[in-house]
PDB file of C-alpha atoms in Angstrom:
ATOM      1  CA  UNK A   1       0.000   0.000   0.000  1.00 68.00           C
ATOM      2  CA  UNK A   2       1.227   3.660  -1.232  1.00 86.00           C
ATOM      3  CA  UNK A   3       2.305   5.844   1.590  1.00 94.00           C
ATOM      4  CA  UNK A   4       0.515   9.129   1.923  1.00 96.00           C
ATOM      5  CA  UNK A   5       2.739  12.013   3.428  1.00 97.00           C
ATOM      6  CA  UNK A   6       2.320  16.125   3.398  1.00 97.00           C
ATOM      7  CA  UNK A   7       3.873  19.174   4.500  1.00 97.00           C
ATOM      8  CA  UNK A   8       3.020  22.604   3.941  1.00 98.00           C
ATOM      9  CA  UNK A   9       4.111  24.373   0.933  1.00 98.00           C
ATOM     10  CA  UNK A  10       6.480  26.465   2.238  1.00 97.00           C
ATOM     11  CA  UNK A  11       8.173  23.276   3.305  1.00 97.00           C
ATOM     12  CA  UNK A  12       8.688  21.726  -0.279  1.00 97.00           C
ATOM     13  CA  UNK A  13      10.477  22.333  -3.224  1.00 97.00           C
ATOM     14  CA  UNK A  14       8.796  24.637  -6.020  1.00 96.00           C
ATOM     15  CA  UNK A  15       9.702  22.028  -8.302  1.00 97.00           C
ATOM     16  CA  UNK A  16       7.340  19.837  -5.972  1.00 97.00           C
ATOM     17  CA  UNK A  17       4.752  22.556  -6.541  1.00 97.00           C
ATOM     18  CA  UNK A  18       5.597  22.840 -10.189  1.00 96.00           C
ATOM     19  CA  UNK A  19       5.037  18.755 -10.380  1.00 96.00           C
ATOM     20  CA  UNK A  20       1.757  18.800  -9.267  1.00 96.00           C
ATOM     21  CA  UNK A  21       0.559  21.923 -11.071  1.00 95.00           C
ATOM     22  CA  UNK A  22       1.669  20.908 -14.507  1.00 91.00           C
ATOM     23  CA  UNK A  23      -0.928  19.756 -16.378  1.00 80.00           C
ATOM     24  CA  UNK A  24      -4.673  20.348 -16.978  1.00 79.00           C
ATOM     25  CA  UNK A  25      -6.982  22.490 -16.021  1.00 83.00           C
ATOM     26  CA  UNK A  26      -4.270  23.582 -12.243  1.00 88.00           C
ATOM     27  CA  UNK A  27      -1.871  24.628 -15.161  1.00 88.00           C
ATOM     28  CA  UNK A  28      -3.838  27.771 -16.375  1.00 87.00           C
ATOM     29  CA  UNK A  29      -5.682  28.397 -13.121  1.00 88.00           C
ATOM     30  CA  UNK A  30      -2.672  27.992 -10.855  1.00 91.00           C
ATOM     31  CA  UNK A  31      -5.217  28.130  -7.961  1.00 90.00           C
ATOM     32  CA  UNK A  32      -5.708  31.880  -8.583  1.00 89.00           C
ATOM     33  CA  UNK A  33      -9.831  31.371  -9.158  1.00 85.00           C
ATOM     34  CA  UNK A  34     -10.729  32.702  -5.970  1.00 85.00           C
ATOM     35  CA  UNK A  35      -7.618  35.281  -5.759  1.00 85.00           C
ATOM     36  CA  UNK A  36      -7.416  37.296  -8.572  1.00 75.00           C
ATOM     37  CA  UNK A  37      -8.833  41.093  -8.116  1.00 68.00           C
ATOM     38  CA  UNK A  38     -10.582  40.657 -11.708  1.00 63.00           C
ATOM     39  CA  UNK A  39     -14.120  39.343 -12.477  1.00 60.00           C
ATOM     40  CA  UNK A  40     -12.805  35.938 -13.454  1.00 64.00           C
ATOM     41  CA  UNK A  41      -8.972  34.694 -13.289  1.00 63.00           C
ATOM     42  CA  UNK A  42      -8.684  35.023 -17.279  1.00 68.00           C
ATOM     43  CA  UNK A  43      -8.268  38.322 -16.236  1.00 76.00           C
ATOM     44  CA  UNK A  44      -4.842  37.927 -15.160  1.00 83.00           C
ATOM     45  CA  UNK A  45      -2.126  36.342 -17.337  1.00 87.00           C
ATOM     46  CA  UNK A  46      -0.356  33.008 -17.162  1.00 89.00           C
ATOM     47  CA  UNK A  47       2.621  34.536 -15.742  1.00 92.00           C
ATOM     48  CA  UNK A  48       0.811  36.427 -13.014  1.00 90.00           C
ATOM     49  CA  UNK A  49      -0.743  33.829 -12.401  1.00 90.00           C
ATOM     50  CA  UNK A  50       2.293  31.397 -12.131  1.00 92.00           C
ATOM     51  CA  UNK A  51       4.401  34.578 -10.327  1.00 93.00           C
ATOM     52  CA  UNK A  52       1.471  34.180  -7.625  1.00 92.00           C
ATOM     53  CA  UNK A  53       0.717  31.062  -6.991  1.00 94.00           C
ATOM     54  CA  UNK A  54       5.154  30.510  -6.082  1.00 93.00           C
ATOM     55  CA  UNK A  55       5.146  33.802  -4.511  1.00 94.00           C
ATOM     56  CA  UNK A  56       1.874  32.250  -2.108  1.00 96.00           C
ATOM     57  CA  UNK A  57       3.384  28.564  -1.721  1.00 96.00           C
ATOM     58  CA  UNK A  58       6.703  30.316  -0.033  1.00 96.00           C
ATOM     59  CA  UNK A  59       8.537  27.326  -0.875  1.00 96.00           C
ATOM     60  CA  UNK A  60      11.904  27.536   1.037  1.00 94.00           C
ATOM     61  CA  UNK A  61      10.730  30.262   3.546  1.00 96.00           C
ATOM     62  CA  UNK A  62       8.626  29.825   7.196  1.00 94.00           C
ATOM     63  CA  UNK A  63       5.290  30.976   5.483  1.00 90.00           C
ATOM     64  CA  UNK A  64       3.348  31.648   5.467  1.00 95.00           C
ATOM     65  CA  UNK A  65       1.848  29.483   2.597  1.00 96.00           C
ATOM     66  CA  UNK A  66      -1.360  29.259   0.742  1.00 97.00           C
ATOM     67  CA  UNK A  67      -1.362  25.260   1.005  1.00 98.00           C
ATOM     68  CA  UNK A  68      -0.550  21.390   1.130  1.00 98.00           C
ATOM     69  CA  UNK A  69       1.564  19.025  -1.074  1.00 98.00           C
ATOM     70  CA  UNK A  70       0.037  15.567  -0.879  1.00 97.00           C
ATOM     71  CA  UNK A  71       3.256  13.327  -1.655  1.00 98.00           C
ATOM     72  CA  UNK A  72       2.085   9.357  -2.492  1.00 97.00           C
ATOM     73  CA  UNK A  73       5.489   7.260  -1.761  1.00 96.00           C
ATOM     74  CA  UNK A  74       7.656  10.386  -1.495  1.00 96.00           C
ATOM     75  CA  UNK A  75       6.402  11.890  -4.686  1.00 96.00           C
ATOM     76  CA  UNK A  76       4.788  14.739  -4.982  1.00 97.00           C
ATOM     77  CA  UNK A  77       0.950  13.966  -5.841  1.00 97.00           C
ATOM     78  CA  UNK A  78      -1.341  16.387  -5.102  1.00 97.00           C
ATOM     79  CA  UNK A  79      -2.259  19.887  -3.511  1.00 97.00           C
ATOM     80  CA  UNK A  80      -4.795  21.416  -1.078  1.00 98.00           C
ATOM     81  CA  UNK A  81      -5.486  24.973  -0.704  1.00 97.00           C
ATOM     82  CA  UNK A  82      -5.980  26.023   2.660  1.00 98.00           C
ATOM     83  CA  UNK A  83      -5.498  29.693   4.240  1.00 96.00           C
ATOM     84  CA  UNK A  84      -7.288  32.320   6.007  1.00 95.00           C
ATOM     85  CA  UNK A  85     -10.797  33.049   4.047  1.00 92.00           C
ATOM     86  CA  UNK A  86      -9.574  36.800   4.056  1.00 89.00           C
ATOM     87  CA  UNK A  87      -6.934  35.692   1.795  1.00 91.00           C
ATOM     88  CA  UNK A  88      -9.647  34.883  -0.855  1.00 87.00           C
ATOM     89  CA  UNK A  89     -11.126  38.679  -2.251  1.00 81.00           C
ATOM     90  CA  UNK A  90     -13.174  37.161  -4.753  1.00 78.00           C
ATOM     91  CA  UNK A  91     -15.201  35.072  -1.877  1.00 76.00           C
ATOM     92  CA  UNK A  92     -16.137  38.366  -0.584  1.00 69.00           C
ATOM     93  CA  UNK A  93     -16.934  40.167  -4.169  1.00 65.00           C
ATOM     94  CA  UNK A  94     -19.091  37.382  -5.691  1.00 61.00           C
ATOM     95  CA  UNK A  95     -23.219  38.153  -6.043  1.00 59.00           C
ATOM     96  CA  UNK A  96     -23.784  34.436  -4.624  1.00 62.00           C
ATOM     97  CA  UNK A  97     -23.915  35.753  -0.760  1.00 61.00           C
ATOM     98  CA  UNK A  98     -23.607  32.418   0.782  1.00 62.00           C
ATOM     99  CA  UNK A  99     -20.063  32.793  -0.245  1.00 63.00           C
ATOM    100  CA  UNK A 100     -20.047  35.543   2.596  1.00 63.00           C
ATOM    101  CA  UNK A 101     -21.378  33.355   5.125  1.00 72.00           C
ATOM    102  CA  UNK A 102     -20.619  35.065   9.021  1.00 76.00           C
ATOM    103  CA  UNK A 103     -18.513  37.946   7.597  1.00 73.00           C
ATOM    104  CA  UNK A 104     -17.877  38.688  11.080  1.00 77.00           C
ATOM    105  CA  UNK A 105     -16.466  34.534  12.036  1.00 83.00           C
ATOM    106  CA  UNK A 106     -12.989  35.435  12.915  1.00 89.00           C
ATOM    107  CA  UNK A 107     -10.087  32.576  12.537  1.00 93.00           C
ATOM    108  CA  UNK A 108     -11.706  31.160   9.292  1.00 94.00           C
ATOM    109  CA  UNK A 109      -9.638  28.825   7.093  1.00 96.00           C
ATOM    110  CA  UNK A 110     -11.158  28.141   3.664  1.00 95.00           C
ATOM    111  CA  UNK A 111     -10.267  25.098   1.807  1.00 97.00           C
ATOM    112  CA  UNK A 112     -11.191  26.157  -1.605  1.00 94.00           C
ATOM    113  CA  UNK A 113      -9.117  23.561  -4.270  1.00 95.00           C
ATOM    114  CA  UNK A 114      -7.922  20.123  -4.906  1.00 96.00           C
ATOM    115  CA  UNK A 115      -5.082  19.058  -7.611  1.00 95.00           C
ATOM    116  CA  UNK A 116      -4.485  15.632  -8.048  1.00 94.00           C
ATOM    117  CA  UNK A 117      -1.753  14.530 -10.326  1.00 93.00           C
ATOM    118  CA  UNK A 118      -2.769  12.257 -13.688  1.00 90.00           C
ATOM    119  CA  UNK A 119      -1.243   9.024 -12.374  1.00 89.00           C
ATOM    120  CA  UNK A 120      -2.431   9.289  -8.492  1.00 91.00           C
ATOM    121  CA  UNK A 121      -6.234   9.817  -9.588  1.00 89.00           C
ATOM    122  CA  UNK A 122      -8.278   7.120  -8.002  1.00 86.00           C
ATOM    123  CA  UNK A 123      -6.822   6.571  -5.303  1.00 89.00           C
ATOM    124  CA  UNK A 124      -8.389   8.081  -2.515  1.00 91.00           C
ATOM    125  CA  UNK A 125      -5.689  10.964  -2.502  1.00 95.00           C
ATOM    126  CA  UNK A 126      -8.248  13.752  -1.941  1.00 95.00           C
ATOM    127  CA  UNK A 127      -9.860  12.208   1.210  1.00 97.00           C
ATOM    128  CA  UNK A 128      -5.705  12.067   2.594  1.00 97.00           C
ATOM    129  CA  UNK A 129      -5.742  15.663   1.548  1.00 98.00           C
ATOM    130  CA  UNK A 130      -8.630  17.014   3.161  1.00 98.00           C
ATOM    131  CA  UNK A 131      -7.894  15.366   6.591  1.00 98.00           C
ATOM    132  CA  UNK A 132      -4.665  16.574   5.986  1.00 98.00           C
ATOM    133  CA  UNK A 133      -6.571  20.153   6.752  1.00 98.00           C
ATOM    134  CA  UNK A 134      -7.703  19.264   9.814  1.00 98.00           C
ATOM    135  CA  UNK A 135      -4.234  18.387  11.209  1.00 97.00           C
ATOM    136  CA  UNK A 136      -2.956  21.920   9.660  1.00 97.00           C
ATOM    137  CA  UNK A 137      -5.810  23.935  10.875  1.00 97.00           C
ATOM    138  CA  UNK A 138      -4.879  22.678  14.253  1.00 97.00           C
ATOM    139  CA  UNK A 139      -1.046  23.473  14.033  1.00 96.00           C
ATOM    140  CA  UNK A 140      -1.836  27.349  12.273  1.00 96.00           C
ATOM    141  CA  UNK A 141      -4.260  28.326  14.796  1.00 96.00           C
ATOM    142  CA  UNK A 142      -6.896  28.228  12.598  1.00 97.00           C
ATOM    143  CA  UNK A 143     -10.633  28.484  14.776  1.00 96.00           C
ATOM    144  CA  UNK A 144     -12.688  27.208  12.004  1.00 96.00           C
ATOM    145  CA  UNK A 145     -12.403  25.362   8.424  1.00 97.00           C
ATOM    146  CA  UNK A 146     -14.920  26.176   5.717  1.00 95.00           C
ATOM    147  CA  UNK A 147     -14.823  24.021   2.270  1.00 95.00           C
ATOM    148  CA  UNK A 148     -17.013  25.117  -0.706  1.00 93.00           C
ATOM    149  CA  UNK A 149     -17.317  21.313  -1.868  1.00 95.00           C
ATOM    150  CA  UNK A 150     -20.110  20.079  -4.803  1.00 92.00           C
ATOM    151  CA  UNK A 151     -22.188  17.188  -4.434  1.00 90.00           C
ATOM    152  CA  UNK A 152     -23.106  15.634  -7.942  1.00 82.00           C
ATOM    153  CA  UNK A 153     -26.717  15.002  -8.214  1.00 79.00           C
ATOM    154  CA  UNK A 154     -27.898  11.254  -8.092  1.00 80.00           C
ATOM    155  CA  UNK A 155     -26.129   8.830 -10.907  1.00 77.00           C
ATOM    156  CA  UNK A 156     -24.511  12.177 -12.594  1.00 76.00           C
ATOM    157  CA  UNK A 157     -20.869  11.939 -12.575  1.00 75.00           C
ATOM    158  CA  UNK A 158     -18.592  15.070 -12.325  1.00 72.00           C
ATOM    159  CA  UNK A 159     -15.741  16.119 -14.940  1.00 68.00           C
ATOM    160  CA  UNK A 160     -12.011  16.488 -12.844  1.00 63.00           C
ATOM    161  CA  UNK A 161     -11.930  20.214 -12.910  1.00 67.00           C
ATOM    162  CA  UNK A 162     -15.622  20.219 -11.697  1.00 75.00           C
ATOM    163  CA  UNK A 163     -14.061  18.045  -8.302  1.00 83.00           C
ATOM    164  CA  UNK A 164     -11.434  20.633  -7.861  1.00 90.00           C
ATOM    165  CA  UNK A 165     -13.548  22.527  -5.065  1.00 92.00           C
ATOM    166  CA  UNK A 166     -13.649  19.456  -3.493  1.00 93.00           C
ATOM    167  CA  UNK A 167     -16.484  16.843  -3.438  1.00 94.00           C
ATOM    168  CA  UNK A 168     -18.574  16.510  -0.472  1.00 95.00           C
ATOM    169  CA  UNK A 169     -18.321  13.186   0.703  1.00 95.00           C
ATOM    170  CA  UNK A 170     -14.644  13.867   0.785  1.00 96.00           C
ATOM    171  CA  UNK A 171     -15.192  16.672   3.476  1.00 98.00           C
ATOM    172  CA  UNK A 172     -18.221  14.208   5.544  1.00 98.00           C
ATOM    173  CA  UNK A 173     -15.204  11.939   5.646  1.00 98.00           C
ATOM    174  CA  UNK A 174     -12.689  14.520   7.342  1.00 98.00           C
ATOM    175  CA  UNK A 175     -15.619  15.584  10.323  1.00 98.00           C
ATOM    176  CA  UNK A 176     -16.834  18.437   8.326  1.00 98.00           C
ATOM    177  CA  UNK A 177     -20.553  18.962   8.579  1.00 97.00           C
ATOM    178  CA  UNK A 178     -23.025  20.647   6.298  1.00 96.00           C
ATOM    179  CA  UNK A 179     -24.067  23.757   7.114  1.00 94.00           C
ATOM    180  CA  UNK A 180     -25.844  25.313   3.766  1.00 90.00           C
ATOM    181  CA  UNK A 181     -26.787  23.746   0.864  1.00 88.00           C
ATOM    182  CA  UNK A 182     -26.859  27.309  -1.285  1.00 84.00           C
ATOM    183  CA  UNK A 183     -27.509  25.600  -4.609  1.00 82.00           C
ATOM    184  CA  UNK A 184     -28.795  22.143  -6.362  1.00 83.00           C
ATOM    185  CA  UNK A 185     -24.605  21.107  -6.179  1.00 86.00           C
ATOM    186  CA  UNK A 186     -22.686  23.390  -3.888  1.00 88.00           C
ATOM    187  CA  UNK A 187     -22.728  22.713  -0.182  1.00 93.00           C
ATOM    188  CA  UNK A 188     -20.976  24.596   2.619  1.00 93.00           C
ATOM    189  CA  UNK A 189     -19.395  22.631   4.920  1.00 96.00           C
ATOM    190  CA  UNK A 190     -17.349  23.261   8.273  1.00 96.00           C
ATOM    191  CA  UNK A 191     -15.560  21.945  11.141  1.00 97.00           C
ATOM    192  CA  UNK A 192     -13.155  22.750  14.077  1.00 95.00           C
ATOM    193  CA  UNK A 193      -9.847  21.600  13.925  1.00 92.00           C
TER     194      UNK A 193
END
């Protein structure tokens, strides 16, 4: 059985980072959806993109970072994203309010994307990731964690880049609970670390 390991960005190698983040859909977006000041993240370039997401990771610093490397036998295999929900302006400047859930919550901690490598897909990697939160909430402080996962309606499937919010049995599986269901798919969930 594969051994599941992480660390926080800021404690792996960009080239980690770059390994996990170089193909599909993580390639453009460079977990910048939720970040850029612009309407959408098109409106930002690949290399702003790319200059962000290293200059967030902090690889080779003491962080603070802007998430987890999932490593599968010691290589690099996946990625969380996991920081304060402050550090998210476009959660605050959508028109879908339940994105603004308890504006006033302090300590929040938004998990807000999954990458999983082609090759590690499959293999329960997400679920490692997500409880991976948990432990890193409780090490940062953080008073609450708040996930933005979809739930796929009965015998519909979801596309990869659909899952990269997170699904929500993946979050039910790391103690988070339910606490709005704001549309047919999208659920907010929660827990303390």
């Amino acid at each position: 059985m594969p051994e599941f390991t992480w660390r926080p960005a800021n404690e792996a190698t960009t080239e980690d980072v770059e390994a996990v983040f170089a193909a599909g859909g993580a390639r453009k977006c460079r977990c910048q959806g939720l970040k850029v000041a612009g309407w959408i993240w098109r409106d930002s370039t690949q290399e702003q993109r790319d200059t962000a997401l290293l200059e967030q990771t902090a690889c080779g610093t003491s962080g603070p970072t802007s998430g987890l490397i999932g490593y599968v036998d010691g290589e690099p295999a996946g990625w969380v994203a996991v920081e304060p929900r402050e550090n998210y302006p476009r959660i605050w400047n959508r028109q879908k309010a339940w994105m603004r859930t308890d504006p006033d919550l302090e300590g929040v901690w938004s998990v807000t994307c999954f990458v999983v490598r082609k090759g590690f897909r499959r293999e329960g990697l997400m679920y490692e990731l997500a409880a991976a939160t948990v432990e890193h909430g409780r090490h940062v402080g953080a008073r609450v964690l708040e996930g933005y996962p979809t739930e796929p309606e009965p015998g519909k499937t979801v596309i990869w880049d659909e899952a990269s919010v997170g699904l929500l049995q993946v979050f039910l599986d790391a103690g988070y609970e339910v606490v709005s269901s704001p549309t047919l798919r999208r659920r907010v969930v929660r827990r303390k670390p």
